[in-house]
Amino acid sequence: AQTVTQSQPEMSVQEAETVTLSCTYDTSESDYYLFWYKQPPSRQMILVIRQEAYKQQNATENRFSVNFQKAAKSFSLKISDSQLGDAAMYFCAYRSLVGRDDKIIFGKGTRLHILP
Amino acid sequence: DAGVTQSPTHLIKTRGQQVTLRCSPKSGHDTVSWYQQALGQEPQFIFQYYEEEERQRGNFPDRFSGHQFPNYSSELNVNALLLGDSALYLCASSFGGSYQGYTFGSGTRLTVV
């Protein structure tokens, strides 16, 4: 079974600085998707960035980028120029591409605080 | 373009009662998944509906059941409520053939007393 591990329960970063959130995962599959989701106090889960495992190039979305190391099964999220609105719980997530296994498996999350 | 809509937003029920939560998927999406998120925890997969059938199920008891209607909307039913069923219930929709990330609703906060 696949697992997702986020080893940092909480992190803090000064506004305008850069922060990196760590995520490792375990799978025997070769093809899959990885995601970072943001959950602010409003509760809605918002997709931040997506990475296809077959793509070697790291995904980037504006101030958000990932460092995807497939062999190491590592998928970290870098947030540049942190803003107060980035404060939220961040979940790393895995989605299989095998057969009909279509569910998303979440890590336990990292709560990110932005210090003004 | 409407996103995923869930109702109600909050609900208080008594132990032993039954509850029905509702979800309307994003326009163009045909697959609905339900997740349970206990306070301070990550979401846990309950089940997924596609073409009005349960396609996949997580490790939840039979007290949790669902339904998908021809318009792709979905219901989650929980019978014989336990205190431990108190959680945020998230609905997520996707297009069946797409491997994009799901679009999530804002959830229903269920409190069992």
mmCIF file of C-alpha atoms in Angstrom:
data_model
loop_
_atom_site.group_PDB
_atom_site.id
_atom_site.type_symbol
_atom_site.label_atom_id
_atom_site.label_comp_id
_atom_site.label_asym_id
_atom_site.label_seq_id
_atom_site.Cartn_x
_atom_site.Cartn_y
_atom_site.Cartn_z
ATOM 1 C CA ALA A 1 0.000 0.000 0.000
ATOM 2 C CA GLN A 2 1.113 3.519 -0.693
ATOM 3 C CA THR A 3 2.019 5.878 2.141
ATOM 4 C CA VAL A 4 2.764 9.591 2.304
ATOM 5 C CA THR A 5 4.884 11.073 5.093
ATOM 6 C CA GLN A 6 5.220 14.708 6.076
ATOM 7 C CA SER A 7 7.767 14.992 8.861
ATOM 8 C CA GLN A 8 7.188 18.663 9.711
ATOM 9 C CA PRO A 9 3.930 19.144 11.650
ATOM 10 C CA GLU A 10 4.449 22.923 11.772
ATOM 11 C CA MET A 11 6.690 25.487 10.144
ATOM 12 C CA SER A 12 7.052 29.238 10.297
ATOM 13 C CA VAL A 13 8.512 31.649 7.775
ATOM 14 C CA GLN A 14 8.952 35.390 7.654
ATOM 15 C CA GLU A 15 6.833 37.215 5.109
ATOM 16 C CA ALA A 16 8.641 37.571 1.739
ATOM 17 C CA GLU A 17 11.061 34.766 2.605
ATOM 18 C CA THR A 18 11.279 31.291 1.056
ATOM 19 C CA VAL A 19 10.197 28.090 2.778
ATOM 20 C CA THR A 20 10.395 24.426 1.797
ATOM 21 C CA LEU A 21 7.932 21.785 2.968
ATOM 22 C CA SER A 22 9.103 18.182 2.885
ATOM 23 C CA CYS A 23 7.260 15.083 1.753
ATOM 24 C CA THR A 24 8.309 11.507 1.171
ATOM 25 C CA TYR A 25 6.201 8.678 -0.119
ATOM 26 C CA ASP A 26 6.390 4.972 -0.563
ATOM 27 C CA THR A 27 5.041 3.049 -3.536
ATOM 28 C CA SER A 28 5.916 0.113 -5.731
ATOM 29 C CA GLU A 29 4.242 1.716 -8.726
ATOM 30 C CA SER A 30 6.165 3.475 -11.459
ATOM 31 C CA ASP A 31 3.423 5.770 -12.670
ATOM 32 C CA TYR A 32 1.441 8.063 -10.409
ATOM 33 C CA TYR A 33 0.553 11.665 -9.615
ATOM 34 C CA LEU A 34 1.720 13.731 -6.690
ATOM 35 C CA PHE A 35 -0.016 16.824 -5.390
ATOM 36 C CA TRP A 36 0.299 19.576 -2.860
ATOM 37 C CA TYR A 37 -2.996 20.792 -1.481
ATOM 38 C CA LYS A 38 -3.567 23.858 0.688
ATOM 39 C CA GLN A 39 -6.331 23.935 3.305
ATOM 40 C CA PRO A 40 -6.917 27.355 4.853
ATOM 41 C CA PRO A 41 -9.272 27.913 7.806
ATOM 42 C CA SER A 42 -12.112 28.139 5.284
ATOM 43 C CA ARG A 43 -11.659 24.325 5.072
ATOM 44 C CA GLN A 44 -11.701 24.048 1.292
ATOM 45 C CA MET A 45 -8.905 21.900 -0.092
ATOM 46 C CA ILE A 46 -7.169 23.874 -2.844
ATOM 47 C CA LEU A 47 -4.826 22.297 -5.372
ATOM 48 C CA VAL A 48 -1.480 24.116 -5.298
ATOM 49 C CA ILE A 49 0.602 22.088 -7.723
ATOM 50 C CA ARG A 50 0.615 18.733 -9.517
ATOM 51 C CA GLN A 51 3.489 16.525 -10.679
ATOM 52 C CA GLU A 52 3.255 13.561 -13.031
ATOM 53 C CA ALA A 53 5.766 10.888 -12.043
ATOM 54 C CA TYR A 54 6.814 10.207 -15.644
ATOM 55 C CA LYS A 55 7.891 13.820 -16.088
ATOM 56 C CA GLN A 56 11.412 14.583 -14.935
ATOM 57 C CA GLN A 57 10.905 18.306 -15.069
ATOM 58 C CA ASN A 58 9.816 19.810 -11.772
ATOM 59 C CA ALA A 59 6.408 21.499 -11.818
ATOM 60 C CA THR A 60 6.129 25.235 -11.181
ATOM 61 C CA GLU A 61 3.103 27.432 -10.522
ATOM 62 C CA ASN A 62 4.025 31.075 -9.986
ATOM 63 C CA ARG A 63 5.634 31.288 -6.521
ATOM 64 C CA PHE A 64 5.214 27.554 -5.917
ATOM 65 C CA SER A 65 7.624 24.926 -7.200
ATOM 66 C CA VAL A 66 8.467 21.346 -6.352
ATOM 67 C CA ASN A 67 11.635 19.317 -6.122
ATOM 68 C CA PHE A 68 10.655 15.871 -7.327
ATOM 69 C CA GLN A 69 13.225 13.147 -6.726
ATOM 70 C CA LYS A 70 11.634 9.942 -8.012
ATOM 71 C CA ALA A 71 14.411 7.567 -7.009
ATOM 72 C CA ALA A 72 14.455 8.977 -3.504
ATOM 73 C CA LYS A 73 10.632 9.133 -3.437
ATOM 74 C CA SER A 74 10.786 12.722 -2.302
ATOM 75 C CA PHE A 75 8.458 15.562 -3.264
ATOM 76 C CA SER A 76 9.130 18.867 -1.536
ATOM 77 C CA LEU A 77 7.265 22.148 -2.037
ATOM 78 C CA LYS A 78 9.065 25.468 -2.181
ATOM 79 C CA ILE A 79 7.128 28.656 -1.603
ATOM 80 C CA SER A 80 8.970 31.801 -2.661
ATOM 81 C CA ASP A 81 8.167 35.343 -1.522
ATOM 82 C CA SER A 82 5.833 34.027 1.189
ATOM 83 C CA GLN A 83 2.638 36.003 1.683
ATOM 84 C CA LEU A 84 0.235 36.214 4.617
ATOM 85 C CA GLY A 85 -2.373 34.440 2.498
ATOM 86 C CA ASP A 86 -0.115 31.405 2.254
ATOM 87 C CA ALA A 87 -0.798 30.570 5.897
ATOM 88 C CA ALA A 88 -2.643 27.255 5.896
ATOM 89 C CA MET A 89 -2.326 23.517 6.351
ATOM 90 C CA TYR A 90 -0.466 21.960 3.438
ATOM 91 C CA PHE A 91 -1.056 18.352 2.479
ATOM 92 C CA CYS A 92 1.149 16.263 0.250
ATOM 93 C CA ALA A 93 -0.896 13.669 -1.634
ATOM 94 C CA TYR A 94 -0.484 10.643 -3.905
ATOM 95 C CA ARG A 95 -2.787 9.344 -6.601
ATOM 96 C CA SER A 96 -2.254 6.001 -8.275
ATOM 97 C CA LEU A 97 -2.562 5.495 -12.009
ATOM 98 C CA VAL A 98 -2.903 1.749 -11.731
ATOM 99 C CA GLY A 99 -6.191 0.198 -12.730
ATOM 100 C CA ARG A 100 -9.225 1.621 -10.979
ATOM 101 C CA ASP A 101 -7.383 2.742 -7.831
ATOM 102 C CA ASP A 102 -8.375 6.357 -8.117
ATOM 103 C CA LYS A 103 -8.300 7.585 -4.539
ATOM 104 C CA ILE A 104 -5.968 10.231 -3.177
ATOM 105 C CA ILE A 105 -3.797 9.358 -0.186
ATOM 106 C CA PHE A 106 -2.849 12.315 1.986
ATOM 107 C CA GLY A 107 0.041 12.904 4.318
ATOM 108 C CA LYS A 108 -0.678 14.204 7.806
ATOM 109 C CA GLY A 109 -0.040 17.779 6.789
ATOM 110 C CA THR A 110 2.248 20.664 7.656
ATOM 111 C CA ARG A 111 0.782 23.778 9.235
ATOM 112 C CA LEU A 112 2.532 26.816 7.787
ATOM 113 C CA HIS A 113 2.616 30.094 9.724
ATOM 114 C CA ILE A 114 3.601 33.327 8.012
ATOM 115 C CA LEU A 115 5.206 35.887 10.316
ATOM 116 C CA PRO A 116 4.629 39.541 9.385
ATOM 117 C CA ASP B 1 -18.254 28.211 -13.336
ATOM 118 C CA ALA B 2 -19.619 26.725 -10.121
ATOM 119 C CA GLY B 3 -17.233 24.620 -8.127
ATOM 120 C CA VAL B 4 -18.193 21.761 -5.854
ATOM 121 C CA THR B 5 -21.169 22.583 -3.639
ATOM 122 C CA GLN B 6 -21.867 20.781 -0.378
ATOM 123 C CA SER B 7 -24.847 21.040 1.927
ATOM 124 C CA PRO B 8 -25.421 21.619 4.724
ATOM 125 C CA THR B 9 -22.294 23.417 5.933
ATOM 126 C CA HIS B 10 -22.832 22.425 9.547
ATOM 127 C CA LEU B 11 -24.921 19.748 11.191
ATOM 128 C CA ILE B 12 -25.459 18.498 14.729
ATOM 129 C CA LYS B 13 -26.879 15.019 15.269
ATOM 130 C CA THR B 14 -27.453 12.726 18.223
ATOM 131 C CA ARG B 15 -25.798 9.347 18.645
ATOM 132 C CA GLY B 16 -27.761 6.629 16.893
ATOM 133 C CA GLN B 17 -29.375 8.948 14.387
ATOM 134 C CA GLN B 18 -28.945 8.881 10.644
ATOM 135 C CA VAL B 19 -27.577 11.700 8.470
ATOM 136 C CA THR B 20 -27.502 12.550 4.772
ATOM 137 C CA LEU B 21 -24.930 14.894 3.268
ATOM 138 C CA ARG B 22 -25.198 16.237 -0.258
ATOM 139 C CA CYS B 23 -22.728 17.187 -2.953
ATOM 140 C CA SER B 24 -23.047 18.794 -6.375
ATOM 141 C CA PRO B 25 -19.937 18.297 -8.493
ATOM 142 C CA LYS B 26 -18.176 20.910 -10.544
ATOM 143 C CA SER B 27 -19.706 21.473 -13.953
ATOM 144 C CA GLY B 28 -18.351 18.908 -16.400
ATOM 145 C CA HIS B 29 -17.266 16.456 -13.705
ATOM 146 C CA ASP B 30 -18.831 13.008 -13.531
ATOM 147 C CA THR B 31 -16.997 11.367 -10.627
ATOM 148 C CA VAL B 32 -17.592 12.102 -6.961
ATOM 149 C CA SER B 33 -15.442 11.003 -4.043
ATOM 150 C CA TRP B 34 -16.094 11.434 -0.339
ATOM 151 C CA TYR B 35 -13.503 11.940 2.368
ATOM 152 C CA GLN B 36 -13.727 12.110 6.146
ATOM 153 C CA GLN B 37 -11.402 14.530 7.910
ATOM 154 C CA ALA B 38 -11.287 14.309 11.687
ATOM 155 C CA LEU B 39 -10.149 17.420 13.529
ATOM 156 C CA GLY B 40 -6.429 17.939 13.086
ATOM 157 C CA GLN B 41 -6.074 14.926 10.800
ATOM 158 C CA GLU B 42 -5.686 14.292 7.109
ATOM 159 C CA PRO B 43 -8.651 13.378 4.919
ATOM 160 C CA GLN B 44 -9.436 9.673 4.685
ATOM 161 C CA PHE B 45 -11.046 8.185 1.580
ATOM 162 C CA ILE B 46 -14.563 6.831 2.122
ATOM 163 C CA PHE B 47 -15.725 5.891 -1.380
ATOM 164 C CA GLN B 48 -16.039 7.036 -4.966
ATOM 165 C CA TYR B 49 -19.028 7.067 -7.310
ATOM 166 C CA TYR B 50 -18.919 6.934 -11.074
ATOM 167 C CA GLU B 51 -21.804 6.229 -13.451
ATOM 168 C CA GLU B 52 -24.122 5.924 -10.437
ATOM 169 C CA GLU B 53 -22.148 3.026 -8.987
ATOM 170 C CA GLU B 54 -19.684 2.732 -6.139
ATOM 171 C CA ARG B 55 -16.404 2.224 -7.934
ATOM 172 C CA GLN B 56 -14.000 2.101 -5.023
ATOM 173 C CA ARG B 57 -14.298 2.029 -1.252
ATOM 174 C CA GLY B 58 -11.964 2.821 1.611
ATOM 175 C CA ASN B 59 -11.818 1.189 5.024
ATOM 176 C CA PHE B 60 -15.165 2.378 6.347
ATOM 177 C CA PRO B 61 -17.993 0.255 7.786
ATOM 178 C CA ASP B 62 -21.241 -0.448 5.992
ATOM 179 C CA ARG B 63 -22.915 2.269 8.078
ATOM 180 C CA PHE B 64 -21.459 4.587 5.459
ATOM 181 C CA SER B 65 -23.304 4.383 2.173
ATOM 182 C CA GLY B 66 -23.786 6.603 -0.794
ATOM 183 C CA HIS B 67 -25.602 7.297 -3.963
ATOM 184 C CA GLN B 68 -24.983 9.090 -7.208
ATOM 185 C CA PHE B 69 -27.791 10.520 -9.283
ATOM 186 C CA PRO B 70 -28.049 10.815 -13.082
ATOM 187 C CA ASN B 71 -27.025 14.489 -12.836
ATOM 188 C CA TYR B 72 -23.802 13.307 -11.104
ATOM 189 C CA SER B 73 -24.723 14.792 -7.740
ATOM 190 C CA SER B 74 -24.152 12.535 -4.776
ATOM 191 C CA GLU B 75 -25.279 11.790 -1.251
ATOM 192 C CA LEU B 76 -23.392 10.336 1.679
ATOM 193 C CA ASN B 77 -25.493 8.541 4.274
ATOM 194 C CA VAL B 78 -24.298 7.534 7.696
ATOM 195 C CA ASN B 79 -26.480 5.307 9.875
ATOM 196 C CA ALA B 80 -26.320 4.672 13.624
ATOM 197 C CA LEU B 81 -24.090 7.665 14.236
ATOM 198 C CA LEU B 82 -21.236 7.331 16.703
ATOM 199 C CA LEU B 83 -19.397 10.106 18.503
ATOM 200 C CA GLY B 84 -16.353 9.163 16.431
ATOM 201 C CA ASP B 85 -18.193 10.076 13.246
ATOM 202 C CA SER B 86 -17.809 13.744 14.166
ATOM 203 C CA ALA B 87 -15.659 15.194 11.401
ATOM 204 C CA LEU B 88 -15.484 17.376 8.326
ATOM 205 C CA TYR B 89 -16.845 15.494 5.332
ATOM 206 C CA LEU B 90 -15.331 16.587 2.066
ATOM 207 C CA CYS B 91 -16.707 15.921 -1.362
ATOM 208 C CA ALA B 92 -14.381 15.991 -4.352
ATOM 209 C CA SER B 93 -15.260 15.793 -8.014
ATOM 210 C CA SER B 94 -13.271 14.957 -11.107
ATOM 211 C CA PHE B 95 -13.753 13.997 -14.704
ATOM 212 C CA GLY B 96 -13.550 10.221 -14.899
ATOM 213 C CA GLY B 97 -10.965 9.948 -17.612
ATOM 214 C CA SER B 98 -8.744 12.710 -16.325
ATOM 215 C CA TYR B 99 -5.792 12.331 -14.010
ATOM 216 C CA GLN B 100 -6.007 15.874 -12.758
ATOM 217 C CA GLY B 101 -6.278 16.724 -9.111
ATOM 218 C CA TYR B 102 -9.746 16.621 -7.687
ATOM 219 C CA THR B 103 -11.795 19.770 -7.043
ATOM 220 C CA PHE B 104 -12.917 19.825 -3.433
ATOM 221 C CA GLY B 105 -15.919 21.405 -1.796
ATOM 222 C CA SER B 106 -15.761 23.303 1.491
ATOM 223 C CA GLY B 107 -17.163 20.372 3.386
ATOM 224 C CA THR B 108 -19.904 19.619 5.872
ATOM 225 C CA ARG B 109 -18.965 19.824 9.530
ATOM 226 C CA LEU B 110 -20.827 17.012 11.331
ATOM 227 C CA THR B 111 -20.960 17.010 15.107
ATOM 228 C CA VAL B 112 -22.407 13.971 16.872
ATOM 229 C CA VAL B 113 -23.465 14.536 20.484
#
